[in-house]
């Protein structure tokens, strides 16, 4: 997974992604996140890379 560091800008007048951040998923798909969502994703990625493991999805609680 990869999160853009800068907002999308292509200069097209009818672009609906202007100012949004591209998030590339493992399947090669892309989704678009606003700044708040992007920060959330980055926080999660940092946590994962810190070796703490992903949050416990089933209980909705963090493991630490
Ligand atoms: Zn565009």
PDB file of N, CA and C and ligand atoms in Angstrom:
ATOM      1  N   UNK A   1       0.842  -1.192   0.000  1.00  0.00           N
ATOM      2  CA  UNK A   1       0.000   0.000   0.000  1.00  0.00           C
ATOM      3  C   UNK A   1       0.878   1.244   0.000  1.00  0.00           C
ATOM      4  N   UNK A   2       0.401   2.239  -0.693  1.00  0.00           N
ATOM      5  CA  UNK A   2       1.207   3.439  -0.889  1.00  0.00           C
ATOM      6  C   UNK A   2       0.300   4.658  -0.810  1.00  0.00           C
ATOM      7  N   UNK A   3       0.718   5.663  -0.077  1.00  0.00           N
ATOM      8  CA  UNK A   3      -0.089   6.870   0.093  1.00  0.00           C
ATOM      9  C   UNK A   3       0.681   8.065  -0.457  1.00  0.00           C
ATOM     10  N   UNK A   4       0.023   8.837  -1.310  1.00  0.00           N
ATOM     11  CA  UNK A   4       0.678   9.981  -1.926  1.00  0.00           C
ATOM     12  C   UNK A   4       1.074  11.020  -0.876  1.00  0.00           C
ATOM     13  N   UNK A   5       2.238  11.622  -1.076  1.00  0.00           N
ATOM     14  CA  UNK A   5       2.713  12.643  -0.143  1.00  0.00           C
ATOM     15  C   UNK A   5       2.135  14.012  -0.482  1.00  0.00           C
ATOM     16  N   UNK A   6       1.737  14.174  -1.729  1.00  0.00           N
ATOM     17  CA  UNK A   6       1.199  15.466  -2.156  1.00  0.00           C
ATOM     18  C   UNK A   6      -0.170  15.261  -2.800  1.00  0.00           C
ATOM     19  N   UNK A   7      -1.046  16.264  -2.700  1.00  0.00           N
ATOM     20  CA  UNK A   7      -2.379  16.122  -3.290  1.00  0.00           C
ATOM     21  C   UNK A   7      -2.316  16.047  -4.810  1.00  0.00           C
ATOM     22  N   UNK A   8      -3.315  15.373  -5.377  1.00  0.00           N
ATOM     23  CA  UNK A   8      -3.395  15.234  -6.821  1.00  0.00           C
ATOM     24  C   UNK A   8      -3.603  16.588  -7.486  1.00  0.00           C
ATOM     25  N   UNK A   9      -2.884  16.810  -8.547  1.00  0.00           N
ATOM     26  CA  UNK A   9      -3.126  17.984  -9.375  1.00  0.00           C
ATOM     27  C   UNK A   9      -2.763  17.633 -10.807  1.00  0.00           C
ATOM     28  N   UNK A  10      -3.723  17.768 -11.719  1.00  0.00           N
ATOM     29  CA  UNK A  10      -3.420  17.463 -13.116  1.00  0.00           C
ATOM     30  C   UNK A  10      -3.752  18.636 -14.028  1.00  0.00           C
ATOM     31  N   UNK A  11      -4.421  19.674 -13.475  1.00  0.00           N
ATOM     32  CA  UNK A  11      -4.703  20.856 -14.255  1.00  0.00           C
ATOM     33  C   UNK A  11      -5.955  20.778 -15.107  1.00  0.00           C
ATOM     34  N   UNK A  12      -6.614  19.604 -15.081  1.00  0.00           N
ATOM     35  CA  UNK A  12      -7.834  19.478 -15.878  1.00  0.00           C
ATOM     36  C   UNK A  12      -8.995  20.174 -15.190  1.00  0.00           C
ATOM     37  N   UNK A  13      -9.760  20.924 -15.972  1.00  0.00           N
ATOM     38  CA  UNK A  13     -10.821  21.748 -15.404  1.00  0.00           C
ATOM     39  C   UNK A  13     -11.910  20.923 -14.725  1.00  0.00           C
ATOM     40  N   UNK A  14     -12.225  19.768 -15.290  1.00  0.00           N
ATOM     41  CA  UNK A  14     -13.325  18.982 -14.738  1.00  0.00           C
ATOM     42  C   UNK A  14     -12.833  17.862 -13.835  1.00  0.00           C
ATOM     43  N   UNK A  15     -11.609  17.974 -13.357  1.00  0.00           N
ATOM     44  CA  UNK A  15     -11.060  16.937 -12.499  1.00  0.00           C
ATOM     45  C   UNK A  15     -11.779  16.933 -11.154  1.00  0.00           C
ATOM     46  N   UNK A  16     -12.221  15.762 -10.735  1.00  0.00           N
ATOM     47  CA  UNK A  16     -12.927  15.654  -9.449  1.00  0.00           C
ATOM     48  C   UNK A  16     -12.000  15.197  -8.337  1.00  0.00           C
ATOM     49  N   UNK A  17     -10.730  14.966  -8.649  1.00  0.00           N
ATOM     50  CA  UNK A  17      -9.776  14.469  -7.650  1.00  0.00           C
ATOM     51  C   UNK A  17      -8.849  15.565  -7.163  1.00  0.00           C
ATOM     52  N   UNK A  18      -9.081  16.747  -7.636  1.00  0.00           N
ATOM     53  CA  UNK A  18      -8.206  17.859  -7.282  1.00  0.00           C
ATOM     54  C   UNK A  18      -8.116  17.999  -5.757  1.00  0.00           C
ATOM     55  N   UNK A  19      -6.894  18.026  -5.241  1.00  0.00           N
ATOM     56  CA  UNK A  19      -6.701  18.219  -3.806  1.00  0.00           C
ATOM     57  C   UNK A  19      -6.839  16.946  -2.993  1.00  0.00           C
ATOM     58  N   UNK A  20      -7.175  15.839  -3.646  1.00  0.00           N
ATOM     59  CA  UNK A  20      -7.264  14.567  -2.934  1.00  0.00           C
ATOM     60  C   UNK A  20      -5.944  13.801  -3.057  1.00  0.00           C
ATOM     61  N   UNK A  21      -5.756  12.887  -2.126  1.00  0.00           N
ATOM     62  CA  UNK A  21      -4.521  12.110  -2.087  1.00  0.00           C
ATOM     63  C   UNK A  21      -4.775  10.709  -2.618  1.00  0.00           C
ATOM     64  N   UNK A  22      -3.923  10.270  -3.527  1.00  0.00           N
ATOM     65  CA  UNK A  22      -4.086   8.939  -4.085  1.00  0.00           C
ATOM     66  C   UNK A  22      -3.551   7.893  -3.109  1.00  0.00           C
ATOM     67  N   UNK A  23      -4.342   6.860  -2.920  1.00  0.00           N
ATOM     68  CA  UNK A  23      -3.919   5.729  -2.097  1.00  0.00           C
ATOM     69  C   UNK A  23      -3.934   4.502  -2.978  1.00  0.00           C
ATOM     70  N   UNK A  24      -2.781   3.933  -3.211  1.00  0.00           N
ATOM     71  CA  UNK A  24      -2.700   2.758  -4.077  1.00  0.00           C
ATOM     72  C   UNK A  24      -2.737   1.487  -3.231  1.00  0.00           C
ATOM     73  N   UNK A  25      -3.678   0.637  -3.584  1.00  0.00           N
ATOM     74  CA  UNK A  25      -3.846  -0.608  -2.843  1.00  0.00           C
ATOM     75  C   UNK A  25      -3.023  -1.707  -3.487  1.00  0.00           C
ATOM     76  N   UNK A  26      -2.898  -2.813  -2.761  1.00  0.00           N
ATOM     77  CA  UNK A  26      -2.033  -3.895  -3.219  1.00  0.00           C
ATOM     78  C   UNK A  26      -2.519  -4.534  -4.508  1.00  0.00           C
ATOM     79  N   UNK A  27      -3.814  -4.505  -4.741  1.00  0.00           N
ATOM     80  CA  UNK A  27      -4.363  -5.129  -5.953  1.00  0.00           C
ATOM     81  C   UNK A  27      -4.161  -4.249  -7.181  1.00  0.00           C
ATOM     82  N   UNK A  28      -3.485  -3.120  -7.023  1.00  0.00           N
ATOM     83  CA  UNK A  28      -3.281  -2.217  -8.139  1.00  0.00           C
ATOM     84  C   UNK A  28      -4.393  -1.213  -8.299  1.00  0.00           C
ATOM     85  N   UNK A  29      -5.360  -1.260  -7.378  1.00  0.00           N
ATOM     86  CA  UNK A  29      -6.448  -0.293  -7.426  1.00  0.00           C
ATOM     87  C   UNK A  29      -6.019   0.988  -6.727  1.00  0.00           C
ATOM     88  N   UNK A  30      -6.698   2.067  -7.068  1.00  0.00           N
ATOM     89  CA  UNK A  30      -6.453   3.330  -6.392  1.00  0.00           C
ATOM     90  C   UNK A  30      -7.736   3.830  -5.762  1.00  0.00           C
ATOM     91  N   UNK A  31      -7.616   4.378  -4.574  1.00  0.00           N
ATOM     92  CA  UNK A  31      -8.731   5.098  -3.968  1.00  0.00           C
ATOM     93  C   UNK A  31      -8.235   6.488  -3.631  1.00  0.00           C
ATOM     94  N   UNK A  32      -9.165   7.364  -3.291  1.00  0.00           N
ATOM     95  CA  UNK A  32      -8.809   8.761  -3.054  1.00  0.00           C
ATOM     96  C   UNK A  32      -9.219   9.161  -1.651  1.00  0.00           C
ATOM     97  N   UNK A  33      -8.324   9.840  -0.969  1.00  0.00           N
ATOM     98  CA  UNK A  33      -8.574  10.225   0.415  1.00  0.00           C
ATOM     99  C   UNK A  33      -8.386  11.721   0.574  1.00  0.00           C
ATOM    100  N   UNK A  34      -9.209  12.313   1.442  1.00  0.00           N
ATOM    101  CA  UNK A  34      -8.961  13.723   1.752  1.00  0.00           C
ATOM    102  C   UNK A  34      -7.818  13.802   2.768  1.00  0.00           C
ATOM    103  N   UNK A  35      -7.449  15.013   3.147  1.00  0.00           N
ATOM    104  CA  UNK A  35      -6.270  15.194   3.996  1.00  0.00           C
ATOM    105  C   UNK A  35      -6.420  14.471   5.329  1.00  0.00           C
ATOM    106  N   UNK A  36      -7.598  14.563   5.929  1.00  0.00           N
ATOM    107  CA  UNK A  36      -7.830  13.910   7.221  1.00  0.00           C
ATOM    108  C   UNK A  36      -7.667  12.405   7.100  1.00  0.00           C
ATOM    109  N   UNK A  37      -8.271  11.831   6.055  1.00  0.00           N
ATOM    110  CA  UNK A  37      -8.187  10.389   5.856  1.00  0.00           C
ATOM    111  C   UNK A  37      -6.745   9.955   5.568  1.00  0.00           C
ATOM    112  N   UNK A  38      -6.050  10.788   4.814  1.00  0.00           N
ATOM    113  CA  UNK A  38      -4.672  10.445   4.490  1.00  0.00           C
ATOM    114  C   UNK A  38      -3.800  10.410   5.752  1.00  0.00           C
ATOM    115  N   UNK A  39      -4.007  11.397   6.632  1.00  0.00           N
ATOM    116  CA  UNK A  39      -3.239  11.421   7.877  1.00  0.00           C
ATOM    117  C   UNK A  39      -3.519  10.182   8.716  1.00  0.00           C
ATOM    118  N   UNK A  40      -4.783   9.791   8.745  1.00  0.00           N
ATOM    119  CA  UNK A  40      -5.162   8.586   9.490  1.00  0.00           C
ATOM    120  C   UNK A  40      -4.442   7.358   8.948  1.00  0.00           C
ATOM    121  N   UNK A  41      -4.439   7.244   7.621  1.00  0.00           N
ATOM    122  CA  UNK A  41      -3.779   6.108   6.979  1.00  0.00           C
ATOM    123  C   UNK A  41      -2.283   6.103   7.282  1.00  0.00           C
ATOM    124  N   UNK A  42      -1.677   7.276   7.214  1.00  0.00           N
ATOM    125  CA  UNK A  42      -0.253   7.360   7.484  1.00  0.00           C
ATOM    126  C   UNK A  42       0.056   6.954   8.918  1.00  0.00           C
ATOM    127  N   UNK A  43      -0.797   7.372   9.850  1.00  0.00           N
ATOM    128  CA  UNK A  43      -0.602   6.979  11.244  1.00  0.00           C
ATOM    129  C   UNK A  43      -0.661   5.467  11.388  1.00  0.00           C
ATOM    130  N   UNK A  44      -1.627   4.856  10.705  1.00  0.00           N
ATOM    131  CA  UNK A  44      -1.765   3.403  10.783  1.00  0.00           C
ATOM    132  C   UNK A  44      -0.563   2.705  10.185  1.00  0.00           C
ATOM    133  N   UNK A  45      -0.111   3.194   9.029  1.00  0.00           N
ATOM    134  CA  UNK A  45       1.039   2.579   8.375  1.00  0.00           C
ATOM    135  C   UNK A  45       2.266   2.670   9.270  1.00  0.00           C
ATOM    136  N   UNK A  46       2.448   3.824   9.908  1.00  0.00           N
ATOM    137  CA  UNK A  46       3.602   3.990  10.795  1.00  0.00           C
ATOM    138  C   UNK A  46       3.530   3.013  11.949  1.00  0.00           C
ATOM    139  N   UNK A  47       2.340   2.841  12.476  1.00  0.00           N
ATOM    140  CA  UNK A  47       2.148   1.915  13.590  1.00  0.00           C
ATOM    141  C   UNK A  47       2.493   0.497  13.165  1.00  0.00           C
ATOM    142  N   UNK A  48       2.014   0.101  12.006  1.00  0.00           N
ATOM    143  CA  UNK A  48       2.298  -1.246  11.501  1.00  0.00           C
ATOM    144  C   UNK A  48       3.791  -1.440  11.308  1.00  0.00           C
ATOM    145  N   UNK A  49       4.426  -0.443  10.683  1.00  0.00           N
ATOM    146  CA  UNK A  49       5.843  -0.568  10.400  1.00  0.00           C
ATOM    147  C   UNK A  49       6.666  -0.520  11.679  1.00  0.00           C
ATOM    148  N   UNK A  50       6.080   0.002  12.760  1.00  0.00           N
ATOM    149  CA  UNK A  50       6.757   0.041  14.040  1.00  0.00           C
ATOM    150  C   UNK A  50       6.780  -1.321  14.711  1.00  0.00           C
ATOM    151  N   UNK A  51       6.172  -2.327  14.086  1.00  0.00           N
ATOM    152  CA  UNK A  51       6.250  -3.682  14.596  1.00  0.00           C
ATOM    153  C   UNK A  51       5.188  -4.022  15.615  1.00  0.00           C
ATOM    154  N   UNK A  52       4.223  -3.144  15.816  1.00  0.00           N
ATOM    155  CA  UNK A  52       3.193  -3.408  16.813  1.00  0.00           C
ATOM    156  C   UNK A  52       2.062  -4.252  16.255  1.00  0.00           C
ATOM    157  N   UNK A  53       2.043  -4.391  14.926  1.00  0.00           N
ATOM    158  CA  UNK A  53       0.995  -5.188  14.308  1.00  0.00           C
ATOM    159  C   UNK A  53      -0.258  -4.368  14.114  1.00  0.00           C
ATOM    160  N   UNK A  54      -1.104  -4.837  13.205  1.00  0.00           N
ATOM    161  CA  UNK A  54      -2.344  -4.109  12.915  1.00  0.00           C
ATOM    162  C   UNK A  54      -3.303  -4.193  14.095  1.00  0.00           C
ATOM    163  N   UNK A  55      -4.212  -3.237  14.198  1.00  0.00           N
ATOM    164  CA  UNK A  55      -5.212  -3.298  15.263  1.00  0.00           C
ATOM    165  C   UNK A  55      -6.062  -4.554  15.139  1.00  0.00           C
ATOM    166  N   UNK A  56      -6.601  -4.998  16.215  1.00  0.00           N
ATOM    167  CA  UNK A  56      -7.483  -6.161  16.213  1.00  0.00           C
ATOM    168  C   UNK A  56      -8.801  -5.773  15.579  1.00  0.00           C
ATOM    169  N   UNK A  57      -9.004  -6.194  14.329  1.00  0.00           N
ATOM    170  CA  UNK A  57     -10.160  -5.749  13.563  1.00  0.00           C
ATOM    171  C   UNK A  57     -11.473  -6.259  14.164  1.00  0.00           C
ATOM    172  N   UNK A  58     -11.445  -7.476  14.683  1.00  0.00           N
ATOM    173  CA  UNK A  58     -12.690  -8.095  15.118  1.00  0.00           C
ATOM    174  C   UNK A  58     -13.275  -7.426  16.351  1.00  0.00           C
ATOM    175  N   UNK A  59     -12.438  -7.119  17.283  1.00  0.00           N
ATOM    176  CA  UNK A  59     -12.951  -6.497  18.503  1.00  0.00           C
ATOM    177  C   UNK A  59     -13.028  -4.988  18.350  1.00  0.00           C
ATOM    178  N   UNK A  60     -12.337  -4.457  17.322  1.00  0.00           N
ATOM    179  CA  UNK A  60     -12.321  -3.010  17.141  1.00  0.00           C
ATOM    180  C   UNK A  60     -11.413  -2.325  18.150  1.00  0.00           C
ATOM    181  N   UNK A  61     -10.636  -3.109  18.889  1.00  0.00           N
ATOM    182  CA  UNK A  61      -9.738  -2.520  19.883  1.00  0.00           C
ATOM    183  C   UNK A  61      -8.287  -2.655  19.421  1.00  0.00           C
ATOM    184  N   UNK A  62      -7.474  -1.731  19.843  1.00  0.00           N
ATOM    185  CA  UNK A  62      -6.061  -1.844  19.550  1.00  0.00           C
ATOM    186  C   UNK A  62      -5.424  -2.886  20.455  1.00  0.00           C
ATOM    187  N   UNK A  63      -4.342  -3.467  19.975  1.00  0.00           N
ATOM    188  CA  UNK A  63      -3.721  -4.558  20.715  1.00  0.00           C
ATOM    189  C   UNK A  63      -2.830  -4.062  21.842  1.00  0.00           C
ATOM    190  N   UNK A  64      -2.434  -2.798  21.766  1.00  0.00           N
ATOM    191  CA  UNK A  64      -1.508  -2.314  22.792  1.00  0.00           C
ATOM    192  C   UNK A  64      -2.237  -1.478  23.820  1.00  0.00           C
TER     193      UNK A  64
HETATM  194 ZN1  LIG B   1      -6.899  15.068 -12.169  1.00  0.00          ZN
END
